[in-house]
Each structure stands twice: as structure tokens, then as C-alpha cells.
Amino acid sequence: MSIRSLADDGATLVASGLTSLQRAHPDLVAISEEPAYVIRAGATPAKVALVSGGGSGHEPLHTGFVGMGMLDAAVPGAVFASPTAFDISTAIRAAHRDRGALLIVKNYTGDVLNFSIAAELAAEDGIATETVLVDDDVATDLQRVDGAGPSQPDSHRPGRRGTAAVIAVEKICGAAAEAGAGLAEVAALGRDVVHSSGTMALAFRACTHPGDDRPAFDLGDDEIEFGVGIHGERGVEVRPRAQAGELIAALTAPVQEGLGLGRGDAVIAIVNGLGAMTGLELSLAHHELDGYLGARGVTIARTLVGNYVTSLDMRGLSITLVRATDRFVELWDAPVRTPALTW
Amino acid sequence: MSIRSLADDGATLVASGLTSLQRAHPDLVAISEEPAYVIRAGATPAKVALVSGGGSGHEPLHTGFVGMGMLDAAVPGAVFASPTAFDISTAIRAAHRDRGALLIVKNYTGDVLNFSIAAELAAEDGIATETVLVDDDVATDLQRVDGAGPSQPDSHRPGRRGTAAVIAVEKICGAAAEAGAGLAEVAALGRDVVHSSGTMALAFRACTHPGDDRPAFDLGDDEIEFGVGIHGERGVEVRPRAQAGELIAALTAPVQEGLGLGRGDAVIAIVNGLGAMTGLELSLAHHELDGYLGARGVTIARTLVGNYVTSLDMRGLSITLVRATDRFVELWDAPVRTPALTW
């Protein structure tokens, strides 16, 4: 079956994504076309610069989170491909305001490599950087139920994937940087958010890459893939269709257990649509999550419900929990003004 | 083919949509469960109350637009079904602050009927109302290309459908009401926005109603339906797959012509995802729209790009143009603070 779309040319999609963002939000962001990056518009105060990026296809991540209280620059690669070290280092130079740069990197081999080289290039320019590696996807820790899991020994595995917890890292570190925190402090805060976070995703239908005729993997009509990644990576288990409460409980349990969340704990929850979920379904997922956690004495202190870290047109959702401290909540609540997140 | 989803029970989806909205945004909205409506949280100043509503399945419309600078109350019906007159009139009473109520109604038979009865019930309570009927979908004016169009004489047809221009009506009237404008003035302004607006939509895949196994209509792999409605209504023409620029030009031309837009004119543009479009595709549509209008001397003064008036999980998009006046742009730019729109 062919999945129709507006364009099958990934490069055109990425380029027009940048020009569209600038045209729609000239008060918030400016763009560089070559190399491609998005930067905060206007005069930025002297502060730690937050720079992130990664493959395109996850919009509004990361380009939609550039602005006051979040990122100073975002560097999009091609669809599902890392930006180059040169592009990243150019964006770091453009965003830098003499207090160093925090690089927020989702844990994928290409991103880790290119941001690492970019950090070296920045150092040659006398720019201090710290890196926060985001690796929140607990599915990566789970063995595939049918035994077809990773065959590499643990020491050779790339570790957990980075997914929607990156929103919490960008929001919380962004607020701290805006308030004047230094590079080491913002970096430590970001690592603290990562260690306090876990994510798990499910899909009813995989994403279809621009130009492809078929989804990244096939699922039967009554099958739901648990533990999917955001690039069409298969999950850890195929489950049959079930009631929403049962599905959300199965999705949330490994995240809750991984963080050791129990009675009296509070979380920031991100109920994230992966591309083709309806608003009503995301609200239902939030409702069921609320019930599941509430029954275990865990309070949702803050919630974000919507499409924030997508996987093209994947029909699915992810749930991210961040163990909430007073400091995290205070920084979460701080003003933010970006194309995709404003309060 | 069966389309998987998180739930096939429309009533559960609508109810959890309300509780989720309140749990996620307690600072912005409060809800009534029975009858079901969303109302602005906290003390509202004495102002004209803006009340809208309609069938669910179009989220974030309308419930996501309750808050400062936009709606005072929104009344959701079942999926694709009008709320009852009783529910609407209850919401009007709850939202009313002694300066009358503006009812913003998309032009569908059920909504028109129920809001009309609700206005009578409000009058019995001594509440003055005015109604703005939103009927922006230019596809309704077009004859189906294969001749299978409406067979009723014009005088018996229900007129144009109301779609995404309702966002502009709610935003612009909301800003005027917030600034203290009276009922007659806000109503006249809303009608002016409607008369200045046009919308046209296309779909690559129809929506699937909760509980149904199949999309509302079938399309071949290389077919695109032009002129679709937001409830699975067929369009006016099936076109073959084509370049994005060609598709967006074909979509925009009847809107531009209907409004008589030409050199020197400016518009507010809404590039609206119907449920399952990727962010990259919506940006590309915006980019192509910008080029199409620019070549005709029409400037886009303001743009909104994203999922605002959806049709469940329809894979498609709509383009709305509002002929921009200085007053419209000034009110568009005024602060707004709702779950789905904040600036």
C-alpha cells in the first residue's frame, strides 16, 4: 500500500520547514539556510547558550523550541539523519554569548559523534561547552519478547535512545540559563533531569519515510507495537488490541518501575503524539495515565499533552515521566516563548 | 482494512477529553461534566461572553480555545454531532457577565438549530445574544466535477460549511471583547471576519470514526480528494498525485478568487493540519502558499501553521485566507492565553 503525502523529497521538506518557521514567527526565530540552523531572533542577553539538533522528521522538535526560555539554536539534519559537525559548530558560534554553550544531544550514534566533533571545533574557537546526553527510552533496556532482541553484549550496545524527555531537558535548562545560571550548573541540572526521566512508546501504525511507499514496518490490524523508537525502530513486543486503560498501564509500568516511583512521589508527565494520533486519544491516554499513577499514590504535578516529538506520520504515542522536584517544577513553570511552546 | 486506535468508544473519548484539559491546564480552564462544557477558569472581567461549540473530533477546536483573549465557554457534542440546546444554554448562563453573549456557530444544520434554541432559552433568562455564523468552506460552492454534486436547488441547500476560519473569528472577536467592545460591535466584527474569509481542504486519506473499521471514504493510492469537509464529507474533485506547488495552487486558487484578492492585498493565513499530516508537510504547504500568493502580489501578514481544526485522524490539510485589515491584524496580535493558542 502506498501512503500518500505532500512531498516525497526529504531535502525540500527540511528546507521549507526552516523558511516556514521564520515566516510564521519572525518575532521569535531567524534562520540560516546554509548551513541550516534556527537561531533565536533579536538581541539575546549574555547567558549560557543552549544548542540542540538532530535528524528532521520529529517536528516541532527541535526547531520549534528556539526562543526565550528554551533553546538559542537548533540544527536540523536530513530526515532521521544527524546534522554535520560543521553545521552544529557554526550554530554554536552564532548562538554563543560569552558564557559557554550547553549541547543537548539525543543518544544516537550520529548525533553523539557530530556534536562531539562540534564541541572540539568550538573549543578551538575558545568556546566552552558541556554536553547533556538524553537517553530516556526504557524500551531500549528491554529484551525483545520473541527473543529477537539485540545480540550484542551490553558493553557494545549504544545504550538507551533519546526521545521525548529532551523536551523537559530543554525547558528546564532553558529556564535556568535564562535566569543566569552558569554552564556547569545548567549542565548538572540537565543530567539530573535525564536521570529522573523515562519514556515508553507504542504504535498502531509505523511511520512512512518521504519517498517510501510503505511504513517502516508492518503490523496486523489487531496488533500494537510496544517500545517503538522514533525512527521506525521496532519495539520489544507486539500486543493485541485492548482497552485504553490496559494499554496505558502496560506502557507506563516499566517507566514507573525504572524510576522507582511510588506513594508520595510527583512527576512531570509528557503525553506525546507521534504524528497521527487524534487529540481525543491523547487526552484519553492522559486520563488513563492519571488514573494509573493516582492508584499508586503518584501525583502528576504538570502535564504536557500534544505532538511535541513526532516520528513523521506514525500513529502512536509516548509517555514520559520526569520525577518532579520543586526546582524542576519551578523551572518548568517559568515563562517560555517559542513557536511550539509558549506560556 | 481496520484502522487501529486507542479507543472505539466516542463517549469515553469526549468525556476524557474534558477531564484531561482541566488536569493539564487548571490555570486556564474549568469544566462541567454534566452538562459537558469548558469554561474559563477564575474570575472573568465584565465583558461580552464568547461561547462556541459543536461536534467533537476537531480538537483542539473549540475546547482548546477557552481562555483569556478567546472563548469564555465551549460546548462539545459527541463526535461529529451537535451539543444539545440545553447544554449550550447552560454554558451561556455560566459564562455570562452581564454584557451579553456572542455565539460563534459553524454552519451545520444541527449546530445552527441547537444554538438558535439556546439563544431563545438565554433570552428567557434575560441574556442578550448575537450569533455569528461561520461559513467559510468555498468547496461547498463548487459543483462536483464528476456531476455527482448536490441535486437540491440553491435555495434549499444548507449553504457553505464552517471550518477553520472559526479560529480567526474566535481570536479576533475574543480580543475585541477582552478590550471592552460591546455585543453589537463584537458581532459585527465577527461577521466581517467571516465575509473576509475562505477555506479549502484536501485529503490523502479520510478520517476513521471511533468504532469504525474503515475510513469515511476510500481513495486510491494516487488519488487526492479536493474540497473535503471536516466530517468525512467527500470533496468536489479527485486529483492525481502532483508536486506540492501544484496541489497548493489548486487548493488556494478558489479561495483567492472567491475573496477577490490581488496585488497590494494582505491576508492572515491559517495552514491547518486535519489530523495526520507531518509538521514538515504543513511547513511545505505554507512555503508553497507564500510563493503562490507572493507571485500574485498578495502579502501574508500573519500565519498560523499547525493542527487547529482537525477531522479526527484525516491525512490532509486546509488553507484559510482572511483578507487582512489593520484592525484584524491588531486584534490577531493581541495577547491570548488558552490551552491551544498562547502568545
XYZ file of C-alpha atoms in Angstrom:
686
model
C 0.000 0.000 0.000
C 1.299 3.403 -0.897
C 0.989 6.167 1.688
C 0.278 9.466 0.008
C 1.948 12.656 1.175
C 2.502 16.219 0.077
C 6.097 15.556 -0.996
C 8.488 12.664 -1.294
C 11.601 14.809 -1.313
C 13.091 14.985 2.178
C 15.541 17.789 1.366
C 12.744 20.059 0.120
C 10.705 19.303 3.224
C 13.547 20.181 5.590
C 14.439 23.397 3.754
C 10.853 24.613 3.578
C 10.438 23.747 7.250
C 13.029 26.390 8.083
C 11.667 29.128 5.843
C 8.133 28.449 7.058
C 9.195 28.709 10.692
C 10.838 32.070 10.119
C 7.938 33.415 8.067
C 5.400 32.350 10.689
C 7.419 33.510 13.717
C 9.708 36.379 12.703
C 9.449 37.791 16.219
C 10.831 34.579 17.729
C 13.347 32.994 15.360
C 15.716 33.687 12.496
C 17.246 31.100 10.192
C 20.446 30.379 8.347
C 19.842 28.410 5.161
C 23.442 27.320 4.508
C 24.463 25.854 6.873
C 20.938 25.167 8.048
C 20.038 26.213 11.569
C 17.423 28.161 13.509
C 18.506 30.821 15.966
C 16.701 32.995 18.476
C 15.653 36.310 16.924
C 16.815 39.657 18.190
C 19.397 40.502 20.798
C 19.922 37.631 23.246
C 21.111 38.502 26.738
C 24.521 37.285 27.972
C 23.636 33.772 29.112
C 24.644 30.175 28.605
C 23.668 29.301 25.023
C 21.535 26.167 24.622
C 22.090 24.348 21.321
C 20.358 21.163 20.228
C 19.547 19.415 16.982
C 19.271 16.092 15.257
C 17.529 14.455 12.356
C 14.389 16.077 10.961
C 11.011 14.334 10.960
C 10.347 14.963 14.671
C 8.811 18.428 14.331
C 8.238 20.601 16.268
C 11.433 19.185 17.874
C 13.989 20.878 17.912
C 13.500 23.913 15.688
C 10.111 24.747 17.233
C 11.704 25.144 20.673
C 14.027 28.014 19.846
C 13.211 31.182 21.730
C 13.115 32.858 25.110
C 13.381 30.331 27.933
C 14.356 27.339 25.834
C 16.911 26.868 23.003
C 19.185 29.508 21.487
C 19.829 27.461 18.358
C 18.628 24.220 16.763
C 20.351 22.373 13.933
C 18.189 20.086 11.799
C 19.729 17.255 9.816
C 18.083 15.490 6.907
C 15.075 13.330 7.778
C 16.206 10.908 10.508
C 19.895 11.811 9.925
C 22.268 13.773 12.123
C 23.331 17.293 11.151
C 27.030 17.620 10.379
C 29.608 18.678 12.938
C 30.372 21.716 10.784
C 26.722 22.846 10.815
C 26.491 22.323 14.571
C 29.702 24.215 15.282
C 28.566 27.110 13.090
C 25.315 27.315 15.059
C 27.233 27.197 18.353
C 29.366 30.140 17.250
C 26.307 32.093 16.149
C 24.415 31.454 19.405
C 27.338 31.883 21.815
C 27.187 34.892 24.185
C 30.453 34.513 26.131
C 29.117 32.232 28.856
C 29.644 28.898 27.105
C 27.246 26.578 25.330
C 25.207 23.641 26.563
C 24.779 20.966 23.895
C 21.639 18.850 24.338
C 22.075 15.617 22.405
C 19.709 12.696 21.986
C 21.612 9.427 22.278
C 22.055 8.258 18.695
C 25.434 7.345 17.255
C 25.483 10.014 14.550
C 24.306 12.819 16.814
C 26.747 11.862 19.567
C 29.644 11.785 17.098
C 28.802 15.035 15.326
C 28.045 17.033 18.459
C 31.292 15.713 19.960
C 33.336 16.935 16.980
C 31.404 20.216 17.044
C 32.359 20.647 20.704
C 36.030 20.223 19.721
C 35.649 22.788 16.945
C 34.011 25.169 19.418
C 36.885 24.649 21.868
C 39.325 25.665 19.108
C 37.348 28.899 18.892
C 37.659 29.347 22.652
C 34.030 28.434 23.361
C 33.485 26.252 26.417
C 30.811 23.572 26.017
C 29.153 20.956 28.165
C 27.031 18.148 26.764
C 23.880 16.618 28.214
C 23.192 13.223 26.676
C 19.475 12.392 26.708
C 18.783 8.636 26.921
C 15.315 8.203 28.337
C 13.764 5.405 26.261
C 13.361 2.491 28.665
C 12.318 0.185 25.811
C 15.983 0.025 24.832
C 16.659 -1.776 28.138
C 14.055 -4.448 27.500
C 14.750 -7.699 25.702
C 12.500 -8.324 22.748
C 9.824 -10.698 23.911
C 10.137 -13.010 20.915
C 13.869 -13.355 21.550
C 14.833 -11.286 18.514
C 16.419 -8.605 20.672
C 19.877 -7.089 20.456
C 22.558 -9.751 20.142
C 25.458 -7.522 21.108
C 26.889 -7.802 24.616
C 25.790 -4.940 26.878
C 29.176 -3.239 26.729
C 28.888 -2.870 22.932
C 25.327 -1.637 22.837
C 24.746 2.028 22.071
C 22.649 2.492 25.200
C 19.202 3.942 25.546
C 17.703 6.042 22.790
C 16.844 9.664 23.475
C 13.231 10.644 22.939
C 10.623 12.972 24.477
C 12.427 13.664 27.773
C 14.520 16.041 25.685
C 11.592 18.480 25.953
C 11.946 18.538 29.738
C 15.722 18.987 29.467
C 15.365 21.872 27.027
C 12.597 23.558 29.045
C 14.193 23.212 32.480
C 17.762 24.031 31.404
C 16.429 26.849 29.254
C 14.712 28.452 32.230
C 17.823 28.102 34.384
C 20.051 29.639 31.701
C 17.583 32.475 31.209
C 17.754 33.141 34.970
C 21.530 33.474 34.780
C 22.821 30.040 35.868
C 26.350 29.193 34.732
C 27.420 26.453 32.306
C 28.378 23.849 34.909
C 25.171 24.401 36.845
C 22.933 24.170 33.785
C 24.736 21.011 32.632
C 24.379 19.354 36.042
C 20.701 20.279 36.069
C 20.206 18.769 32.613
C 21.878 15.499 33.638
C 19.693 15.445 36.716
C 16.580 15.756 34.526
C 17.802 12.914 32.305
C 18.451 10.630 35.294
C 14.963 11.452 36.584
C 13.236 10.611 33.273
C 11.900 7.621 31.429
C 9.858 7.181 28.238
C 7.984 4.360 26.544
C 6.110 4.466 23.214
C 3.568 2.384 21.342
C 2.421 2.443 17.736
C -0.697 1.372 15.882
C 0.996 2.092 12.547
C 4.638 2.831 11.748
C 5.846 5.998 10.072
C 6.430 6.222 6.334
C 9.630 7.904 5.209
C 9.210 10.574 2.480
C 9.625 8.806 -0.831
C 8.848 5.352 0.559
C 5.708 3.500 -0.412
C 5.351 1.509 2.782
C 5.551 2.095 6.529
C 8.857 1.295 8.236
C 7.364 -1.970 9.499
C 4.117 -3.837 9.077
C 1.567 -4.509 11.784
C -1.540 -6.630 11.594
C -4.915 -4.998 12.035
C -5.161 -6.004 15.677
C -1.527 -5.544 16.598
C 0.094 -2.792 18.626
C 3.853 -2.457 18.761
C 5.192 -1.643 22.243
C 8.527 0.028 22.767
C 8.923 1.603 19.326
C 11.595 4.198 18.625
C 11.063 7.499 16.839
C 12.803 6.466 13.594
C 10.765 3.411 12.724
C 12.732 1.165 15.077
C 10.718 -1.914 16.023
C 9.651 -2.259 19.640
C 10.027 -5.073 22.131
C 6.616 -6.678 21.960
C 3.538 -6.918 19.783
C 0.353 -6.840 21.816
C -3.225 -7.385 20.734
C -5.777 -4.583 20.755
C -7.046 -3.924 24.290
C -8.854 -1.332 26.379
C -7.078 2.009 26.670
C -6.538 1.587 30.423
C -4.760 -1.705 29.920
C -2.559 -0.345 27.130
C -1.543 2.766 29.057
C -0.818 0.711 32.188
C 1.425 -1.629 30.193
C 3.198 1.366 28.671
C 3.648 3.202 31.960
C 4.681 0.321 34.240
C 8.292 -0.033 33.008
C 8.771 3.740 33.193
C 7.380 3.924 36.717
C 9.410 0.926 37.853
C 12.563 2.181 36.208
C 12.303 5.440 38.134
C 11.193 3.700 41.342
C 8.157 5.960 41.588
C 5.802 5.234 44.473
C 3.448 6.726 47.005
C 4.128 10.393 47.688
C 6.160 10.978 44.542
C 5.265 13.596 41.939
C 6.058 13.731 38.221
C 6.022 15.984 35.231
C 4.232 13.955 32.530
C 4.541 14.355 28.775
C 1.828 12.581 26.757
C 3.266 12.916 23.296
C 1.621 12.188 19.962
C 3.957 10.643 17.386
C 2.231 12.166 14.366
C -1.205 10.791 13.566
C -2.974 10.380 16.897
C -6.157 12.354 17.461
C -6.365 14.953 20.199
C -9.124 12.898 21.817
C -6.882 9.828 22.009
C -4.019 11.773 23.583
C -6.460 13.161 26.154
C -7.693 9.656 26.884
C -4.101 8.460 27.332
C -3.517 11.331 29.752
C -6.706 10.447 31.625
C -5.696 6.785 31.935
C -2.171 7.742 32.989
C -3.623 9.973 35.676
C -5.703 7.064 36.969
C -2.819 4.579 36.830
C -0.415 6.835 38.716
C -3.065 8.082 41.131
C -3.868 4.497 42.153
C -0.183 4.115 43.049
C -0.013 7.343 45.040
C 1.957 9.210 42.371
C 0.798 12.758 41.607
C 1.083 14.430 38.211
C 2.369 17.892 39.081
C 2.450 19.182 35.498
C 1.335 17.735 32.177
C 2.058 18.444 28.553
C -0.330 16.779 26.068
C 0.217 17.098 22.331
C 2.525 16.461 19.386
C 5.993 17.540 20.518
C 8.470 14.824 19.466
C 6.914 13.180 16.439
C 8.038 10.416 14.144
C 6.722 11.694 10.818
C 3.181 10.302 10.470
C 3.468 7.449 12.968
C 0.147 6.571 14.540
C 1.237 6.161 18.142
C 2.139 7.947 21.338
C 4.775 8.038 24.019
C 4.568 8.649 27.737
C 7.437 10.379 29.503
C 7.648 10.745 33.260
C 10.103 13.057 34.978
C 10.411 12.644 38.735
C 9.480 16.145 39.889
C 11.410 18.200 42.398
C 10.335 21.675 43.496
C 13.193 23.100 41.460
C 12.162 21.211 38.303
C 8.564 22.415 38.645
C 9.618 25.996 39.279
C 11.802 25.997 36.150
C 9.089 24.173 34.166
C 6.649 26.940 35.112
C 9.000 29.762 34.118
C 7.931 31.783 31.070
C 8.769 30.353 27.654
C 8.177 31.836 24.239
C 8.957 29.607 21.256
C 6.981 28.636 18.141
C 5.802 25.338 19.676
C 5.733 26.066 23.416
C 4.642 29.351 24.968
C 3.422 30.202 28.429
C -8.602 -2.568 6.394
C -9.088 -1.843 10.039
C -7.610 1.359 11.454
C -6.360 0.814 14.971
C -6.894 3.406 17.654
C -6.692 3.831 21.396
C -10.457 3.574 21.847
C -13.551 2.922 19.778
C -15.943 4.477 22.280
C -16.730 8.047 21.286
C -18.445 8.958 24.567
C -15.409 7.908 26.613
C -13.133 9.884 24.309
C -15.189 13.062 24.649
C -15.517 12.786 28.444
C -11.826 12.111 28.989
C -11.017 14.978 26.651
C -12.645 17.360 29.126
C -11.024 15.962 32.274
C -7.632 15.879 30.555
C -7.946 19.509 29.501
C -8.737 20.622 33.035
C -5.983 18.487 34.582
C -3.405 19.798 32.121
C -4.490 23.449 32.284
C -6.100 24.154 35.679
C -4.853 27.747 35.485
C -6.757 28.337 32.224
C -9.973 26.300 32.191
C -12.543 24.600 34.386
C -15.063 22.023 33.247
C -18.613 20.950 33.892
C -19.103 17.233 33.292
C -22.918 17.196 33.199
C -23.866 19.065 31.118
C -20.484 18.971 29.425
C -18.748 22.263 28.792
C -15.416 24.009 29.296
C -15.333 27.434 30.882
C -12.624 29.990 31.506
C -11.019 29.490 34.928
C -11.047 32.121 37.641
C -12.806 35.441 37.775
C -13.639 36.758 34.319
C -13.930 40.509 33.897
C -17.255 42.056 32.916
C -17.138 41.633 29.153
C -19.132 40.175 26.291
C -19.047 36.396 26.774
C -17.907 34.372 23.763
C -19.479 30.918 23.538
C -18.854 28.349 20.819
C -19.112 24.605 20.418
C -20.011 21.817 18.064
C -19.284 18.174 17.473
C -16.118 16.681 18.950
C -13.373 15.181 16.800
C -11.929 18.558 15.753
C -9.625 19.079 18.736
C -8.182 21.432 19.809
C -11.321 23.206 18.448
C -13.294 24.517 20.401
C -12.418 23.445 23.936
C -8.729 24.249 23.479
C -9.535 27.881 22.713
C -11.146 28.775 26.029
C -9.203 31.373 27.976
C -8.089 34.963 28.106
C -8.499 36.682 24.736
C -10.595 33.996 23.070
C -13.629 31.947 24.225
C -15.351 32.117 27.604
C -17.044 28.741 27.147
C -17.028 25.862 24.660
C -19.634 23.118 24.435
C -18.545 19.824 22.867
C -21.083 17.450 21.395
C -20.491 13.783 20.684
C -18.048 13.017 17.877
C -19.274 14.918 14.804
C -22.642 15.677 16.488
C -24.012 18.969 17.771
C -24.263 19.612 21.507
C -27.834 19.984 22.754
C -29.564 23.341 23.126
C -29.864 22.685 26.853
C -26.104 22.148 27.233
C -25.363 25.266 25.207
C -27.795 27.424 27.169
C -26.338 26.182 30.459
C -22.873 27.155 29.288
C -24.136 30.586 28.177
C -25.594 31.205 31.643
C -22.362 30.092 33.317
C -20.176 32.289 31.095
C -22.401 35.371 31.007
C -21.092 38.532 32.729
C -23.951 40.991 32.163
C -22.787 42.296 28.792
C -24.469 39.669 26.626
C -23.113 36.636 24.825
C -21.720 36.187 21.326
C -22.467 32.730 19.916
C -19.961 31.571 17.304
C -21.549 28.808 15.251
C -20.152 26.779 12.371
C -22.746 26.381 9.653
C -24.097 22.853 10.129
C -27.792 22.129 10.468
C -27.597 20.658 13.985
C -25.370 23.370 15.377
C -27.462 26.146 13.832
C -30.656 24.650 15.253
C -29.327 23.991 18.746
C -27.539 27.312 19.135
C -30.707 29.038 17.917
C -32.848 27.331 20.566
C -30.147 28.035 23.165
C -30.295 31.719 22.244
C -34.065 31.648 22.882
C -33.535 29.966 26.245
C -30.927 32.597 27.100
C -33.365 35.364 26.148
C -35.898 33.888 28.584
C -33.210 34.323 31.249
C -32.730 37.918 30.170
C -29.412 37.292 28.452
C -28.933 39.127 25.170
C -27.155 37.142 22.460
C -25.876 37.711 18.967
C -24.849 34.915 16.631
C -22.002 34.848 14.125
C -22.492 32.088 11.577
C -19.176 30.859 10.173
C -19.450 29.537 6.602
C -16.023 29.749 5.026
C -15.651 26.493 3.081
C -15.606 27.522 -0.575
C -15.713 23.871 -1.675
C -19.402 23.892 -0.781
C -19.939 26.406 -3.612
C -18.293 24.217 -6.208
C -20.121 21.648 -8.289
C -18.683 18.172 -8.020
C -16.561 17.677 -11.122
C -17.987 14.251 -11.941
C -21.502 15.719 -11.849
C -22.436 13.964 -8.599
C -22.875 17.256 -6.813
C -25.795 18.489 -4.744
C -29.082 17.999 -6.535
C -31.103 20.388 -4.389
C -31.898 23.816 -5.775
C -29.711 26.563 -4.331
C -32.489 27.909 -2.135
C -32.798 24.569 -0.335
C -29.115 23.960 0.188
C -27.699 24.436 3.668
C -25.030 26.841 2.427
C -21.317 26.749 2.999
C -19.832 24.630 5.738
C -17.956 26.301 8.573
C -14.349 25.220 9.040
C -11.020 26.743 10.053
C -11.978 30.420 9.663
C -13.701 29.935 13.010
C -10.245 30.261 14.584
C -9.904 33.771 13.166
C -13.420 34.686 14.339
C -12.759 33.418 17.860
C -9.340 35.097 18.075
C -10.352 38.473 16.643
C -13.715 38.730 18.431
C -12.070 37.438 21.616
C -9.523 40.239 21.549
C -12.196 42.860 20.913
C -14.363 41.575 23.769
C -11.361 41.486 26.087
C -10.700 45.133 25.199
C -14.238 46.065 26.212
C -16.169 46.168 22.930
C -19.937 45.776 23.234
C -22.071 42.917 21.927
C -23.208 44.592 18.713
C -19.688 45.701 17.882
C -18.157 42.265 18.508
C -20.899 40.592 16.446
C -20.391 42.983 13.527
C -16.663 42.367 13.700
C -17.180 38.596 13.647
C -19.438 38.816 10.597
C -16.844 40.995 8.926
C -14.188 38.311 9.545
C -16.476 35.638 8.085
C -17.156 37.697 4.962
C -13.422 38.225 4.575
C -12.576 34.512 4.847
C -12.408 31.436 2.667
C -11.144 27.889 3.203
C -10.387 24.881 1.021
C -9.170 21.433 2.134
C -7.616 18.345 0.564
C -7.137 14.841 1.880
C -4.766 11.970 1.126
C -6.774 9.668 3.401
C -10.193 10.165 5.031
C -10.799 10.079 8.769
C -11.943 6.970 10.580
C -14.740 7.380 13.102
C -14.120 5.764 16.524
C -15.562 2.264 16.321
C -15.459 2.095 12.532
C -13.117 -0.246 10.716
C -12.769 1.826 7.586
C -12.150 5.451 6.628
C -15.204 7.572 5.799
C -14.411 7.162 2.099
C -11.877 5.285 0.021
C -9.172 6.822 -2.104
C -6.817 5.087 -4.487
C -3.102 5.179 -3.765
C -2.508 8.026 -6.182
C -5.671 9.966 -5.530
C -6.135 13.175 -3.589
C -9.601 14.397 -2.660
C -10.060 18.161 -3.132
C -12.696 20.094 -1.242
C -13.267 17.661 1.633
C -15.233 18.650 4.702
C -14.170 18.071 8.298
C -16.650 15.236 8.972
C -15.676 12.849 6.227
C -17.724 14.707 3.602
C -16.448 13.936 0.108
C -14.888 16.761 -1.853
C -15.559 18.114 -5.300
C -12.771 16.518 -7.284
C -10.289 13.663 -7.165
C -6.888 14.682 -8.463
C -3.814 12.594 -9.132
C -0.685 12.933 -7.051
C 1.322 16.001 -8.103
C 4.069 18.313 -6.936
C 3.314 20.223 -3.751
C 3.349 23.587 -5.516
C 0.711 22.442 -7.995
C -1.507 20.996 -5.263
C -1.322 24.086 -3.076
C -2.004 26.359 -6.052
C -5.087 24.326 -6.953
C -6.250 24.488 -3.334
C -5.636 28.208 -2.946
C -6.962 29.495 -6.268
C -10.708 29.210 -5.456
C -10.137 30.843 -2.060
C -8.145 33.689 -3.552
C -10.654 34.186 -6.356
C -13.625 33.981 -4.008
C -12.184 36.797 -1.910
C -11.036 38.765 -4.961
C -7.516 39.012 -3.568
C -4.976 40.720 -5.778
C -1.921 42.913 -5.878
C -1.477 45.004 -2.720
C -3.801 42.906 -0.589
C -2.722 41.255 2.657
C -4.088 38.176 4.403
C -3.990 36.269 7.642
C -3.287 32.664 6.575
C -4.124 29.505 8.509
C -2.362 26.362 7.245
C -4.243 23.738 9.193
C -3.443 20.061 9.600
C -6.511 17.817 9.661
C -5.001 15.187 11.949
C -2.243 13.079 10.448
C -0.088 15.456 8.419
C 3.545 15.834 9.404
C 4.899 19.149 10.611
C 7.259 19.160 7.626
C 4.358 18.835 5.186
C 2.420 21.697 6.794
C 5.543 23.850 6.581
C 5.930 22.944 2.926
C 2.288 23.871 2.297
C 2.903 27.220 3.994
C 6.032 27.736 1.903
C 4.163 26.991 -1.331
C 1.246 29.199 -0.278
C 3.668 32.024 0.386
C 5.111 31.608 -3.105
C 1.710 31.364 -4.771
C 0.351 34.489 -3.115
C 3.620 36.385 -3.421
C 3.616 35.852 -7.189
C 0.165 37.494 -7.255
C 1.197 40.454 -5.116
C -0.659 39.248 -2.025
C 1.231 39.502 1.266
C 0.811 37.108 4.174
C 0.652 39.456 7.156
C 0.263 36.712 9.790
C 0.378 32.912 9.625
C -0.745 30.098 11.850
C 0.662 26.662 10.923
C -0.413 23.544 12.813
C -3.296 21.281 13.832
C -6.115 23.587 14.944
C -9.347 22.339 13.362
C -8.818 18.625 12.836
C -11.014 15.889 11.467
C -10.005 13.001 13.733
C -7.065 11.274 12.004
C -7.648 12.579 8.480
C -4.462 12.815 6.485
C -4.962 16.189 4.857
C -4.801 19.926 5.322
C -6.822 23.068 4.785
C -5.832 26.567 3.802
C -7.793 29.513 5.146
C -7.250 33.074 3.997
C -8.673 36.074 5.802
C -8.421 39.396 3.986
C -6.428 41.420 6.497
C -7.280 44.898 7.668
C -5.169 46.831 10.155
C -7.864 46.265 12.758
C -7.928 42.484 12.159
C -4.140 42.271 12.469
C -4.104 44.385 15.619
C -6.708 42.134 17.264
C -4.962 38.999 15.962
C -1.754 40.186 17.634
C -3.420 40.914 20.980
C -2.420 38.601 23.850
C -4.181 35.247 24.069
C -3.824 32.541 26.681
C -5.663 29.280 26.011
C -4.576 25.619 26.047
C -4.055 25.530 22.274
C -3.145 29.129 21.407
C -0.992 31.394 23.540
C 1.003 34.484 22.697
